[in-house]
Structures are given as C-alpha cells and as structure tokens.
Coordinates of C-alpha atoms in Angstrom, one line a residue:
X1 CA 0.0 0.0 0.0
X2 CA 1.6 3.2 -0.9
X3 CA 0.2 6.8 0.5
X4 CA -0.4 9.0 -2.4
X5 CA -0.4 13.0 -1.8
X6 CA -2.3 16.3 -3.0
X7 CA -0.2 19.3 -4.1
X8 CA -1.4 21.0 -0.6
X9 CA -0.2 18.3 1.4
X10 CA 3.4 18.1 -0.5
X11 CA 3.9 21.8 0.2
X12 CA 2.7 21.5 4.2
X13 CA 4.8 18.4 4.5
X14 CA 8.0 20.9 3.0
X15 CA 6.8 23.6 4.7
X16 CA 6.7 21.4 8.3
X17 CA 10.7 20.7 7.6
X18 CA 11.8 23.9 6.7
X19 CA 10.1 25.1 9.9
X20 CA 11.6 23.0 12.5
X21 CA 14.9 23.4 11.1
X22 CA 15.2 19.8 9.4
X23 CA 15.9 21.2 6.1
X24 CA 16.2 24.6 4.6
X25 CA 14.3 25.1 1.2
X26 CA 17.1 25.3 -1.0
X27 CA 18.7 22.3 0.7
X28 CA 15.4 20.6 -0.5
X29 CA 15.7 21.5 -3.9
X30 CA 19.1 20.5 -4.3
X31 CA 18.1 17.3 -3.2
X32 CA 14.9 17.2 -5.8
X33 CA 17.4 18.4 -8.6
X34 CA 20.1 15.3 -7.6
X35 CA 17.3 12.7 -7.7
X36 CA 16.4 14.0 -11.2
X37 CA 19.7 13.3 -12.3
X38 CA 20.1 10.1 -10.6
X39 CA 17.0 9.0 -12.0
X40 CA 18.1 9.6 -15.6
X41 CA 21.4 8.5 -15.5
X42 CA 19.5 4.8 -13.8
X43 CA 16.5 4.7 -16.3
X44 CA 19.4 5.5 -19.1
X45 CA 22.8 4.4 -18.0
X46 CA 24.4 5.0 -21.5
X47 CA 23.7 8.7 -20.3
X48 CA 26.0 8.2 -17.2
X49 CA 29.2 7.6 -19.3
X50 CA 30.5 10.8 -19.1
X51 CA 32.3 10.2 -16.2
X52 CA 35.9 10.4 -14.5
X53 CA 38.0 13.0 -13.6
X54 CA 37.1 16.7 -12.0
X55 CA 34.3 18.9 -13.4
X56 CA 35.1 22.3 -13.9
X57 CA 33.3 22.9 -11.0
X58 CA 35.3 20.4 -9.1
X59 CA 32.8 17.5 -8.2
X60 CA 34.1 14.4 -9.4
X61 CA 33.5 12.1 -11.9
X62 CA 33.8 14.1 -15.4
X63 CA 35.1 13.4 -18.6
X64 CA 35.1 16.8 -20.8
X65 CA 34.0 16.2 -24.2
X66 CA 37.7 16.6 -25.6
X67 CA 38.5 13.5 -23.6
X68 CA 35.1 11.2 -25.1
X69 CA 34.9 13.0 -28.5
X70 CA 31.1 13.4 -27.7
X71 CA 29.3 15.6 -25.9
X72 CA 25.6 15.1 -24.6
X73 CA 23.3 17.4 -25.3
X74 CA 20.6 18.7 -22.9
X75 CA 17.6 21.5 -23.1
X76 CA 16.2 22.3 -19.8
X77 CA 13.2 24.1 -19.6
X78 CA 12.1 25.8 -16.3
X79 CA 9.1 27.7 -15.2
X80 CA 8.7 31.0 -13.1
X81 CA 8.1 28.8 -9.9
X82 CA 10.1 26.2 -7.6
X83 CA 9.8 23.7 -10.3
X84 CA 12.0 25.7 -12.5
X85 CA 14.4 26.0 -9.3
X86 CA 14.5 22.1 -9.8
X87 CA 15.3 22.5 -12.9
X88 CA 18.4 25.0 -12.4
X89 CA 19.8 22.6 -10.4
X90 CA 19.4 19.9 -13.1
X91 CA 21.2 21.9 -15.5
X92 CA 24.4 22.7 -13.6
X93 CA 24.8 19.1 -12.1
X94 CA 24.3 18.0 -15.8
X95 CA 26.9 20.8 -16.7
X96 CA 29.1 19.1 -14.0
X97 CA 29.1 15.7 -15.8
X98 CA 30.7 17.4 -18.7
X99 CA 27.4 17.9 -20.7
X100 CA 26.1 20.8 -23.2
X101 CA 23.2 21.9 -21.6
X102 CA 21.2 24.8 -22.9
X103 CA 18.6 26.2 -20.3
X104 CA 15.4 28.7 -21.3
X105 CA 12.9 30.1 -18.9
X106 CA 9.6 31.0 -19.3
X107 CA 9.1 34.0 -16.9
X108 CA 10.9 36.9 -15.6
X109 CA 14.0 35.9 -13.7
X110 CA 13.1 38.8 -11.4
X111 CA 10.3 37.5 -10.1
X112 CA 11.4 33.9 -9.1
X113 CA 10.4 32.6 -5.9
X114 CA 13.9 33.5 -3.7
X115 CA 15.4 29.5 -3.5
X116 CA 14.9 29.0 -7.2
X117 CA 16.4 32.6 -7.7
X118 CA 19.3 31.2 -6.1
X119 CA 20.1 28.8 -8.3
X120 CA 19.2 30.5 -11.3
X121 CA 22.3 32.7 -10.3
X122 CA 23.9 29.8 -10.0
X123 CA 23.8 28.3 -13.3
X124 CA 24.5 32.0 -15.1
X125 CA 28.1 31.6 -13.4
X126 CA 27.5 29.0 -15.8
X127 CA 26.1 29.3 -18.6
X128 CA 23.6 31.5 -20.8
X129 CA 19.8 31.6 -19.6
X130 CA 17.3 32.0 -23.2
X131 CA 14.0 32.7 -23.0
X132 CA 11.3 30.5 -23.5
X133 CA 8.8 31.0 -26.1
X134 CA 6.7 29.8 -28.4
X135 CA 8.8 30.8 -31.3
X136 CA 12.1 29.1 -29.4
X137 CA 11.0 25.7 -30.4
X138 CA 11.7 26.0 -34.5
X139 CA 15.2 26.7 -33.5
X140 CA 15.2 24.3 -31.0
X141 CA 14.2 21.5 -33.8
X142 CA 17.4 22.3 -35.4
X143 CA 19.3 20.6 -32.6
X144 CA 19.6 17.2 -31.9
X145 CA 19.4 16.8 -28.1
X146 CA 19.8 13.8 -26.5
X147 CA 17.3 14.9 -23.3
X148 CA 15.0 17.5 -22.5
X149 CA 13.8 18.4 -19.3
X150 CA 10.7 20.1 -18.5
X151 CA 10.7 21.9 -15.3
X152 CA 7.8 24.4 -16.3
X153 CA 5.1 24.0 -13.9
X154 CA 5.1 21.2 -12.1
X155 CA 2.5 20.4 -9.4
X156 CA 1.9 24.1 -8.2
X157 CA -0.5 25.2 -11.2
X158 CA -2.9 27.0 -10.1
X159 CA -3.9 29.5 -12.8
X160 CA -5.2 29.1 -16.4
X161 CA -2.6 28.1 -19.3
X162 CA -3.1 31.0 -21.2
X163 CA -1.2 32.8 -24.0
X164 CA 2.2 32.5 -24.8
X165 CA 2.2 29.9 -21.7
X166 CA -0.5 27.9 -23.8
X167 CA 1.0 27.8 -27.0
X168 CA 4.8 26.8 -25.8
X169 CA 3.2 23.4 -24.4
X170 CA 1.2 22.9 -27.7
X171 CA 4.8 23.3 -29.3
X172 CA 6.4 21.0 -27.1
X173 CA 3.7 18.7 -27.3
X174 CA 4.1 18.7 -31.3
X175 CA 8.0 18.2 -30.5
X176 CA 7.4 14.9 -28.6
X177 CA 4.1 13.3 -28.6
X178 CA 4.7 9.2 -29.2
X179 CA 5.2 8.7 -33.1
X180 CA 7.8 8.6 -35.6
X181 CA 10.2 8.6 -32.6
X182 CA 13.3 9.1 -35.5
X183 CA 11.9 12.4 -36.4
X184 CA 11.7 13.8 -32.5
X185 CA 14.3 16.7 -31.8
X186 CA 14.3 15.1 -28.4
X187 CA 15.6 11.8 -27.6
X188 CA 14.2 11.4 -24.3
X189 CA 12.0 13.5 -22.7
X190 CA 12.1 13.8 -18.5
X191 CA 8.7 15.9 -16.5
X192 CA 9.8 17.2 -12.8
X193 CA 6.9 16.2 -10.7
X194 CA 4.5 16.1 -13.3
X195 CA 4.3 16.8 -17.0
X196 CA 3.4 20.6 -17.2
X197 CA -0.2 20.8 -18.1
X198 CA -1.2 17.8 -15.9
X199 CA -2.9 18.4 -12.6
X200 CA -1.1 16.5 -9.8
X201 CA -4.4 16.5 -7.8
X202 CA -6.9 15.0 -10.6
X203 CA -5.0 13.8 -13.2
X204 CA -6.9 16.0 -15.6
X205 CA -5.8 18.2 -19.0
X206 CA -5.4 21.8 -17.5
X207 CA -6.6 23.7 -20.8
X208 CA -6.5 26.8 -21.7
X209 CA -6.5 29.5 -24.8
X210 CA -4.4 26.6 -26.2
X211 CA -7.3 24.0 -25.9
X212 CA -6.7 20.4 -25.0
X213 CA -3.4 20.5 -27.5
X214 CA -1.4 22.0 -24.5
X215 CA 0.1 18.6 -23.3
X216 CA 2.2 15.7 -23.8
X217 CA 3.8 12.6 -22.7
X218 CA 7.2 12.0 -21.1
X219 CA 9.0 9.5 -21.1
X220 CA 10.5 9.7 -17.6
X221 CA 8.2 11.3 -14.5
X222 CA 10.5 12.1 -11.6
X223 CA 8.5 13.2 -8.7
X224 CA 9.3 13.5 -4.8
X225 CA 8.7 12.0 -1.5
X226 CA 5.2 10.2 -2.5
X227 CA 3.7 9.6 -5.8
X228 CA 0.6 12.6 -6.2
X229 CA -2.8 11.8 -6.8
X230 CA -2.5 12.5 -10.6
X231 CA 0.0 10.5 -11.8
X232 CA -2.9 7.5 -10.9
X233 CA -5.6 9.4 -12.3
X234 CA -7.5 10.0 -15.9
X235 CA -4.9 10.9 -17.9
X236 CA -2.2 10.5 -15.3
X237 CA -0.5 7.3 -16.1
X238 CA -1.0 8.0 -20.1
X239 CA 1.1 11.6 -20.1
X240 CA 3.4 10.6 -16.5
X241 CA 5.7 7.7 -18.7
X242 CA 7.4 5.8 -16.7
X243 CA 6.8 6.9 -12.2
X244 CA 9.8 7.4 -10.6
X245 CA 9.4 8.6 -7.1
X246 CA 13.0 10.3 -5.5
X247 CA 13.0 10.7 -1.3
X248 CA 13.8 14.0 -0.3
X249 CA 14.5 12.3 3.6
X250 CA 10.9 13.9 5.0
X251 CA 8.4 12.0 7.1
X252 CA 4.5 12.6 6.5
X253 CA 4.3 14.2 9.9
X254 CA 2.0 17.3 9.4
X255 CA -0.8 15.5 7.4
X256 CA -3.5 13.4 8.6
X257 CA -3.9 9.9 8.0
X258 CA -7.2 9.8 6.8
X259 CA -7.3 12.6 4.6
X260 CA -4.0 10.5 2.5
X261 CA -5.3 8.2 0.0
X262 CA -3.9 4.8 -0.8
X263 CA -3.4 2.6 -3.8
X264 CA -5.3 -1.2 -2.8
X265 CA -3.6 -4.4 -1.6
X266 CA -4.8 -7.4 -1.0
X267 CA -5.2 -7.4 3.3
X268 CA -6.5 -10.0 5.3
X269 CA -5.0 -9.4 8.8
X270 CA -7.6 -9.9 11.4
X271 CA -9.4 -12.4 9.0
X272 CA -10.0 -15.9 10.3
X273 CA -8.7 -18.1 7.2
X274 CA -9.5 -21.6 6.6
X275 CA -8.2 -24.1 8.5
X276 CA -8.3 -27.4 9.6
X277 CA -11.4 -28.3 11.7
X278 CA -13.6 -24.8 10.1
X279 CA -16.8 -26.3 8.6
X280 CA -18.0 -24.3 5.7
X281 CA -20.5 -22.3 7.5
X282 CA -17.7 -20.7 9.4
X283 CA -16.6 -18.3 6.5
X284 CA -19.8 -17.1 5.5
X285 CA -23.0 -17.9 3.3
X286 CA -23.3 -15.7 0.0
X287 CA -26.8 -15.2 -1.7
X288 CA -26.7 -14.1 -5.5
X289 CA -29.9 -12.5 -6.6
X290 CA -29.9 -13.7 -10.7
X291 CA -32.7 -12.8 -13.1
X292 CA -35.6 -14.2 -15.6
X293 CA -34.0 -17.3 -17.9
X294 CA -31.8 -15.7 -20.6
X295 CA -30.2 -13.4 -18.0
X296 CA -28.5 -15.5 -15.7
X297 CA -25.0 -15.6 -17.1
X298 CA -23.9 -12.2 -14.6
X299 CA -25.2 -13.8 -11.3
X300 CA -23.3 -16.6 -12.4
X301 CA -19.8 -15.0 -13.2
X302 CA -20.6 -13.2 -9.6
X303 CA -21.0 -16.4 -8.4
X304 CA -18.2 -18.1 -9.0
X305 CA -16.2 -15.4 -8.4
X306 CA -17.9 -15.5 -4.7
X307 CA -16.9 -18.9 -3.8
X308 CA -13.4 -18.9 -5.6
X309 CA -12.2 -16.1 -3.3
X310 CA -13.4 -18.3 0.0
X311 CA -17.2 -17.5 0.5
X312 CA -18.1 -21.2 2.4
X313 CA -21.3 -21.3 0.7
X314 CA -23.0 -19.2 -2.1
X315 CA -26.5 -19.6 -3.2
X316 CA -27.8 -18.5 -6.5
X317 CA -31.4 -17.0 -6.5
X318 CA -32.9 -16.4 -10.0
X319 CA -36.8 -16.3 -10.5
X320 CA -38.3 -19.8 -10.6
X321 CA -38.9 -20.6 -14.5
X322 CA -34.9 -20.2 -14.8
X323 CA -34.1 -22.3 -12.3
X324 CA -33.7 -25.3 -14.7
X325 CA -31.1 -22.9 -17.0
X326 CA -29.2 -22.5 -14.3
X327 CA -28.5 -25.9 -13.0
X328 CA -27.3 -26.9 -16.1
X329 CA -24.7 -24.5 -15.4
X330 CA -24.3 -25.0 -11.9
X331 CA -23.0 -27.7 -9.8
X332 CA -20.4 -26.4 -6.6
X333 CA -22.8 -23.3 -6.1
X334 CA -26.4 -23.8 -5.0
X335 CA -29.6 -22.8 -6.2
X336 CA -33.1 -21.7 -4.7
X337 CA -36.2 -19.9 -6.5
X338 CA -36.9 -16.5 -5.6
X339 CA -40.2 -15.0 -7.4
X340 CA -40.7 -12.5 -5.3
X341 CA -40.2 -9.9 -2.7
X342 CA -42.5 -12.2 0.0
X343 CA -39.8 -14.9 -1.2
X344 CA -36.5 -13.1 -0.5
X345 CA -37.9 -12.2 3.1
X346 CA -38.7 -16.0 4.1
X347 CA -34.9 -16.7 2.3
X348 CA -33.4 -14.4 4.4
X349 CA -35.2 -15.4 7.7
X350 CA -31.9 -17.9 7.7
X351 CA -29.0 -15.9 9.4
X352 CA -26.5 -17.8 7.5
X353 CA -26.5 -16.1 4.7
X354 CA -24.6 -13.3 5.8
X355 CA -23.8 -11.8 2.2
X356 CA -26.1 -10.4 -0.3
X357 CA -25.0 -9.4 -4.1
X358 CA -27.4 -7.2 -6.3
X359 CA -28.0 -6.4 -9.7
X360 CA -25.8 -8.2 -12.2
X361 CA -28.8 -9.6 -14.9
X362 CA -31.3 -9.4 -12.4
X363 CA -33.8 -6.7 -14.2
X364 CA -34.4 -3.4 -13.3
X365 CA -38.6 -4.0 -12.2
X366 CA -37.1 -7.1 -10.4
X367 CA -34.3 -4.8 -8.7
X368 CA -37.0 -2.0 -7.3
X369 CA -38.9 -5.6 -6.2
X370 CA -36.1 -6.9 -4.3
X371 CA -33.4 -4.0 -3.2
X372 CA -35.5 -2.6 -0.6
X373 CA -36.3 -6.3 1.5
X374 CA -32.5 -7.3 0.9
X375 CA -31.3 -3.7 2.7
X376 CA -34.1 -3.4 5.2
X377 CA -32.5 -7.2 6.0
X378 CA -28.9 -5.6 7.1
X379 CA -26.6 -7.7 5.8
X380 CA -23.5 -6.7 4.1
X381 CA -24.4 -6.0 0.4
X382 CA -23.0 -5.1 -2.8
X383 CA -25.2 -3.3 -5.3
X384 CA -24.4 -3.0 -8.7
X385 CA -25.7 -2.8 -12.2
X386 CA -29.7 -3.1 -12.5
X387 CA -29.8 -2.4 -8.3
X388 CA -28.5 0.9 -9.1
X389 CA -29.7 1.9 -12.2
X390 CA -33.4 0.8 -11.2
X391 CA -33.2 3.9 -8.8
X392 CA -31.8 6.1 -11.1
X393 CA -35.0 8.5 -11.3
X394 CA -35.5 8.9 -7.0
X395 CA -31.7 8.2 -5.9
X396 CA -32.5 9.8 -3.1
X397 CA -35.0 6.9 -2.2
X398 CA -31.6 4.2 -2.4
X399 CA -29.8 6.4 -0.2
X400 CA -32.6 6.4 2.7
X401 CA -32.3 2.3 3.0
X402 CA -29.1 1.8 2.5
X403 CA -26.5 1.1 5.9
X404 CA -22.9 1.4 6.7
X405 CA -22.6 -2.7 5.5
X406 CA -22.8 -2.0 2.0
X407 CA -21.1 -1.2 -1.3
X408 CA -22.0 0.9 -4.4
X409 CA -19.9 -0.4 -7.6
X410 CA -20.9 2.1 -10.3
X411 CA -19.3 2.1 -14.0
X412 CA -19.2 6.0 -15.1
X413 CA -22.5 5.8 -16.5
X414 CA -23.7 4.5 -13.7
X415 CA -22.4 7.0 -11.2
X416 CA -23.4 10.3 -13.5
X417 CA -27.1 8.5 -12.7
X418 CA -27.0 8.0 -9.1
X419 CA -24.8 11.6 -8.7
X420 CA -25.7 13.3 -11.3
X421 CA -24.3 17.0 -9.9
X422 CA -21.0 15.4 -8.6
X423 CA -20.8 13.7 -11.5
X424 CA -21.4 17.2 -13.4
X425 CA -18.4 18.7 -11.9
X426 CA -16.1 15.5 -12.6
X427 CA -16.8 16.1 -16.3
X428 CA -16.4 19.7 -16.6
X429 CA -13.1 21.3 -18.0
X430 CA -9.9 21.8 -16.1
X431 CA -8.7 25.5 -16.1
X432 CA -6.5 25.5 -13.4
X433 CA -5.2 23.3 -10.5
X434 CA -6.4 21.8 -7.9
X435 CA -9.1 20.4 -10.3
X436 CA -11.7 18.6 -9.2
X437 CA -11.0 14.9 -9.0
X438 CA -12.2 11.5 -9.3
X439 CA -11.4 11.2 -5.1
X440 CA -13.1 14.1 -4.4
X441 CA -16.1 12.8 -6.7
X442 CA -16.1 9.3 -5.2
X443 CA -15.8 10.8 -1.3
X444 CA -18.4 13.0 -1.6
X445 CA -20.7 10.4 -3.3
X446 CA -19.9 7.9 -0.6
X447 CA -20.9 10.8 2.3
X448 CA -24.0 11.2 0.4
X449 CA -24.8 8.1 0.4
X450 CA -23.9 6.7 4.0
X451 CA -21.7 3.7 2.7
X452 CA -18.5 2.8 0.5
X453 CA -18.7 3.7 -3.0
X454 CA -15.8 1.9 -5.3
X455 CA -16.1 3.9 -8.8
X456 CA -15.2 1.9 -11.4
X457 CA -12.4 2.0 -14.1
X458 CA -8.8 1.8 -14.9
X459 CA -8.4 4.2 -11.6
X460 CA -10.9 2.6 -10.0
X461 CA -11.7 4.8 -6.6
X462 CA -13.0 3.4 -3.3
X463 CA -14.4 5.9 -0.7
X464 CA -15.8 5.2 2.9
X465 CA -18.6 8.2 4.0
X466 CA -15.5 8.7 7.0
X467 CA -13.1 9.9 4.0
X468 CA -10.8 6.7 3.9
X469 CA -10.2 6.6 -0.1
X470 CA -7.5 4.6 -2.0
X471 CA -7.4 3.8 -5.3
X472 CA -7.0 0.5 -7.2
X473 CA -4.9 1.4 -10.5
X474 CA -4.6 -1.0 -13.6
X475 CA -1.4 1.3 -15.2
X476 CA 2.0 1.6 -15.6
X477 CA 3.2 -2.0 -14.6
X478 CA -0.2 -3.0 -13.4
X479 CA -1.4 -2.2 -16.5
X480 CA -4.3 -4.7 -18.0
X481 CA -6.6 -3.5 -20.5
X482 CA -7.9 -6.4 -21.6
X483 CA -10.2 -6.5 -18.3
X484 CA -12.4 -3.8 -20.5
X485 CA -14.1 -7.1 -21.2
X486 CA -18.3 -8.0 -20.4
X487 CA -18.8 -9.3 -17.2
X488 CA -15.5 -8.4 -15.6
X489 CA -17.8 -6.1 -13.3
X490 CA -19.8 -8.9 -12.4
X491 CA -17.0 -10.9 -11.0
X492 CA -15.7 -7.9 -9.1
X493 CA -19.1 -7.7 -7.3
X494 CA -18.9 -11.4 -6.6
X495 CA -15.0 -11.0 -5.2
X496 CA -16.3 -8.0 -3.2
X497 CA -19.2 -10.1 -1.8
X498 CA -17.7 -13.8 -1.5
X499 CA -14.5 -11.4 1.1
X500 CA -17.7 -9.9 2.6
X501 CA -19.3 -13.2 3.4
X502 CA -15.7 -14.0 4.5
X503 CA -15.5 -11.3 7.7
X504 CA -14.2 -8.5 5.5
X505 CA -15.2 -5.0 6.3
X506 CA -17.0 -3.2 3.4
X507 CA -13.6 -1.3 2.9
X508 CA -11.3 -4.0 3.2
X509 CA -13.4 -6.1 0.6
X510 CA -13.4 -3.6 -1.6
X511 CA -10.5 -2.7 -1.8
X512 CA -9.1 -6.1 -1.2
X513 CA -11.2 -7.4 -4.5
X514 CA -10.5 -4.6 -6.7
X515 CA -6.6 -5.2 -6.3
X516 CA -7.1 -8.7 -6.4
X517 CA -9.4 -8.5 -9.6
X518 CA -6.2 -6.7 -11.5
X519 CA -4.0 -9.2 -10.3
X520 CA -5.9 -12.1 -11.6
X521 CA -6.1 -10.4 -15.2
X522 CA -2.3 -10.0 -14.9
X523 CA -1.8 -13.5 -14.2
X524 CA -3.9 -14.3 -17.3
X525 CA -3.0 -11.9 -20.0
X526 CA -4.0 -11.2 -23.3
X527 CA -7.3 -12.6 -24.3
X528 CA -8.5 -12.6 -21.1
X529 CA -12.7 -13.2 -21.0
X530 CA -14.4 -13.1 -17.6
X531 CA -15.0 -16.7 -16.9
X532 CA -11.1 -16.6 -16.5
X533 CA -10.8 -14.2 -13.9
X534 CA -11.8 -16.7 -10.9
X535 CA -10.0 -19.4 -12.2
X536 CA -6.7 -17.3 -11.7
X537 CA -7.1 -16.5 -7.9
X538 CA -5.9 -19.7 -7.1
X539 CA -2.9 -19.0 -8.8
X540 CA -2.3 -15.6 -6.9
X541 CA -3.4 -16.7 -4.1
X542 CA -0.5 -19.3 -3.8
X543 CA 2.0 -16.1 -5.0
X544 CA 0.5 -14.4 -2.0
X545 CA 1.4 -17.4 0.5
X546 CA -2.3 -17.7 1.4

C-alpha cells in the first residue's frame, strides 16, 4: 500500500521541515534536482558515461567532451516557480558531468520565488539563460538533443494556461508526442513532478486558450517523496511515462492519515482463514440475486467469483422458470427460486446467509422488487448494475435504505445517474489546478450516500462516508486493459461479496477485490474473457502465500 499526496499536502509536509529546522528550502531542492539526475542516468545508464575525472566545477566524476569526443546534449526548460528551481539545479549538475546543456525560462527571472532565484544565479556563473517561447521551439528543432527536461510548472498550477504559456506546451507537445520517434528533436523527454499541463491532484488536461493540445507525454516522470494523486488518475498514467518517485529524507508528519489516499492491496489481517477443523458455515454464506431465464450468465460469473475467493457457501437466486437454465450451469454453487419480494424475506429469515449481491442480470422491475427487503434485512451487500440503475430516477430513495454494511460499484455511466451533480463537476473542463477529481467525486458520493462507493475503471476509486479513499490502479506495470471485457464487473461484485461473506469489512473487501481482480487479469494476460478471472485466484493466491 503506498500513500499518495495532493499538491497541498506536499507543500505542508516541506513547509513542516523547513520550519523545524530539518531542512532549509534550497537544501530541498538541491536534493529534488540530484534525484532528477540520478534518475536519468539509472532509467538510461548510456547517459552516465560521461564520467571520471574533476568537473570544472570540481565535483568528481567528469570526462570533458575533448577526452570522449562526444558531448551530450541537454535543453532544460524551467518555469517562473520552484519547479523551475528544480530545474536550475538539473542543469548545472548535468553541466558538472561534462554535458552541453542549454537552459530557457519562461518568466521573468526577477520575479522567481527567492530559493529558485538562487540557483538560477547559480547556473548563469555557468552558462547562458534564453527565454522561453513559443517561437524558441523551431530553432530548437534544429538541434539534436539527446534529453530534454521540463521543469515548467510542475505540481503548483494554479492559474489558467493561457497565451504565450499555452501555445509553448502545444509546441512542445508537437515536438514529442509518441510517433515517428526518428523524427523527434528530443531523444528522451524527463517531467519534474508532473508533466506541465497535468494536474497532480486529478490527473486531468489543465486547458486553456491553447485548448486540450497544451500537453504531452514524457518519457520519464520524476517526482518527490510520494507519488501525487494524478499521476494514478485520468490521464495520469497515459502523459506521467514511466513513475519514478525520488526521497527528499521527509516524514508525512503534518498530514493526517485519513485525509492520504492509498493505492489497494490485497489485506487479510484480522481475517479468520481456513483451517483445519472450520466447517464451511464458518466463512460465510453468500446469496446471488440472478434474473428471468436468458439473463443469468452475470449472477453466475458473480457467483463463482464469490466462492473462488473463500465465500463457504453461495446460493444462487434467480426467479423460478430459470431455475432449470441454471442448474445446467451450476453444480459447486447452490440454487433456490426467488419469485418475489414475499420470497426473498422467508430466504433471508436464515441468518446464514450473511452476504447479499445485487443487480448483475437481475432486471431493473425485479431490482426496485427486491433491493428494498434485501437492505431493510442488514446484511452486508454489494449493489451494482440493474440495483443501481433501477433507482436512477428517486436516488434519493436508495440512499434512505441503504446502511454502513454496504457497497456501491458504479461504472461511469452508472455514477453520472446516481450523482448526477457530482458527477457534473467530474466532467467539466480543467482550467486551473487543484481540479476537481475522481477522489473528491467518489468521497463525496460515498458521504451522500452513508456507505463505500468503489467507482469503477482503470483508476478505479474506493471511498468510505469517514473519507478513507484509496485507489486500485490498472497502469504503468499493473497495467491490463484487456479487463475492458463483459462481465469483468460482475465478478468484481462477486469477489467484493464472497470477502464480505468472509469477515471482510466493506472497505477492506473492496479494496481487497479490486486489487485482487487486476492481479488475476495479470496473471492471465492477453485474451482474457471473464470466466477466466476466478480461475486465476488460485494462482495468486498461492504467490501471495495464502
């Protein structure tokens, strides 16, 4: 589990250690600028060959160009803030190891916040300072450079990209979107924090007079301390590259624990596991609510996925004239008619079943039938598909019965119904940072609603109403799109519910089934369909050492 930050809580954390006297601010952005370079010269070690000898400013480990016959070549780009501090820094320690390094700055030198003015003054001991504009990057094409560096905005935009400000990130973006890599200027391209244009809070496209052309994709995203909330969301992991994360040697003191969100693991501490001498009974009793014949196949994914994942028992409940379809399909997982509302109350007059999963085929008329006896019943329940959408017109009314034991599992579409408003401002352009996010979206829902919300996707986002968020990503090396597959959802629910029936808390199982639903499609691969995805948990299981 790894704690992921805002923009606000990185500055409060610095801010903390300057304070006490830990660490003064320019001894924190030399340490940011060093990772930078450490980081390039490990994710490229060809680049780290310039190297013996004395610098010319007498750090070791330089071999001029007259010595190699070869010279790298480095444009470093730096903004009017603390991120273009970083970026100073990057220069002259690159200028150190013998390189050509050509630095522009968008701003007035004048007005630099007073650490990064420092070290601007540093590097003109050095070298030249250009300015940075939109009508730079034509000359700059001319040059072969081995690396760029943006150091532009980093994580603390907070006004509009407008103007000149736009159109220099549209031109870089031309200069090194993915493509004919042979014909980029750049070689490879390295973001400080974040790539500029990219809220670190949401993840989201900061536009402005330049439209949604005013970004791009790095290769290499160095950021510091903790990883930020928007290299895992929307368009995070797609513009970020490759996440490396550089310590700067600060603790987390000043910020609270439950305001930091987390990505997902898989926890069962303080879960009684199976053992010898447990009858089945012992680790829980999940009911699946199924539909009319022809509509069974969801339930049934959910299902299996329910009693892979340890539920002792799960019962499938689909109206009587498909009970026949579905024993022909069945056999491990047990089955019992449920026409109607009157029916699910006698079912549930058995204390066992101490699980309930809603809405995968079962029919919206059926869902409006059946949600309200299974939550007036206070068990621990998962709703999803049809047994949210059926309350799509009065969401209010779902909200009134629902209790702290259960969990909402909306797609997108299926959210924008339930929370339409929230859902409103999720959508809406990004003008400036701290955009709103899919955290903020997904915790507010989950207040609203008086239980945990996991929001579906790639950044899938799981929110308890007491503000405990993580968030289960499928990017970067977790990456698996081929679980954009039908009925992938439907074993999710069934993992959520089967950990559930288990002893879980709604949280835990959650979050516990989201990260253990990736990790299943992992283990797969390509071609993945969703009747594979239980089938793989014993297989991860055994990696786990459960």
């Amino acid at each position: 589990m790894t704690e992921l930050l805002t923009a606000a809580q990185m500055r409060a954390i610095e801010q903390a250690a300057i304070e006490s006297g830990e660490v003064t601010g320019l001894e924190l952005m030399e340490r940011a600028g060093r990772g930078v370079v450490e980081a390039i010269f490990e994710e490229w070690p060809e680049l780290a060959q310039a190297g013996r000898g004395a610098s010319p400013s007498g750090s070791p480990g330089y071999l001029g160009p007259e010595e190699t016959g070869t010279a790298f070549k480095a444009v470093v780009l730096c903004g009017p803030g603390n991120n273009g501090g970083d970026g100073f820094v990057v220069a002259r320690l690159l200028k150190d190891r013998g390189w050509q390094v050509e630095v522009l700055l968008y701003g007035n030198a004048e007005k630099l916040p007073p650490d990064a003015r420092v070290n601007y003054e540093r590097w003109v001991e050095l070298g030249e300072v250009g300015e940075l504009k939109a009508s730079s990057f034509p000359n700059l094409w001319d040059v072969h450079f081995d690396l760029v560096c943006d150091a532009l905005f980093g994580t603390g935009l907070t006004r509009p990209i407008e103007g000149d400000a736009g159109e220099v990130l549209k031109q870089l973006r031309l200069a090194v979107w993915p493509g004919d890599r042979a014909g980029r200027p750049f070689e490879r391209f390295v973001s400080i924090d974040v790539p500029s244009a990219l809220c670190s809070d949401s993840g989201q496209v900061l536009e402005g007079s330049a439209g949604g052309l005013a970004h791009f994709r790095a290769d290499l995203t160095v950021s510091f301390h903790r990883a930020k909330l928007g290299h895992f969301l929307q368009y995070g992991p797609e513009l970020t590259g490759k996440l490396r994360i550089v310590s700067l040697g600060l603790s987390d003191g000043p910020v609270r624990f439950r305001e930091i969100v987390r990505t997902t693991r898989f926890v069962s501490e303080g879960v009684r596991e199976k053992a010898e001498g447990f009858h089945k009974y012992a680790h829980g009793h999940a009911l699946i609510l199924a539909g009319a014949s022809g509509k069974g196949g969801a339930a049934r994914l959910s299902a299996r996925g329910a009693l892979r994942i340890g539920a002792g028992l799960v019962t499938v409940a689909p109206t009587p004239g498909a009970l026949q379809e579905n024993a022909a399909r069945l056999d491990a997982i047990m089955l019992s008619p449920v026409g109607d509302a009157q029916a699910l109350e006698a079912m549930l007059a058995d204390k066992r079943l101490n699980a309930l999963c809603l809405g995968p085929g079962l029919g919206q008329d059926r869902a409006r039938e059946l949600v309200p006896v299974a939550l007036a019943a206070k068990r621990a329940t998962v709703l999803d598909a049809d047994a949210l959408t059926a309350f799509a017109d009065h969401p209010a009314a779902l909200f009134e019965m629902v209790h702290e034991t259960c969990v909402l599992t909306p797609h997108a579409g299926e959210f924008a119904r339930l929370f339409p408003d929230i859902s409103e401002k999720l959508n809406a352009p990004a003008t400036k940072g701290p955009a709103y996010s899919k955290v903020d979206a997904t915790r507010e829902a989950a207040a609203r609603a008086g239980c945990v919300v996991l929001f579906k996707g790639p950044d899938t986002v799981i929110a308890a109403p007491d503000g405990r968020c993580s968030i289960n990503w499928a990017a970067y090396e977790r990456s698996a799109p081929w679980l954009a597959t039908a009925g992938s959802g439907d074993v999710l629910a069934g993992f959520i519910t089967g950990l559930m029936a288990r002893g879980f808390d709604p949280m835990q199982a959650a979050e516990s089934a989201a990260w253990l639903h990736v990790e299943c499609a992992l283990e797969f691969g390509p071609g993945l369909i969703a009747e594979d995805l239980p089938e793989m948990l014993p297989r991860v299981f055994r990696k786990l050492g459960v």
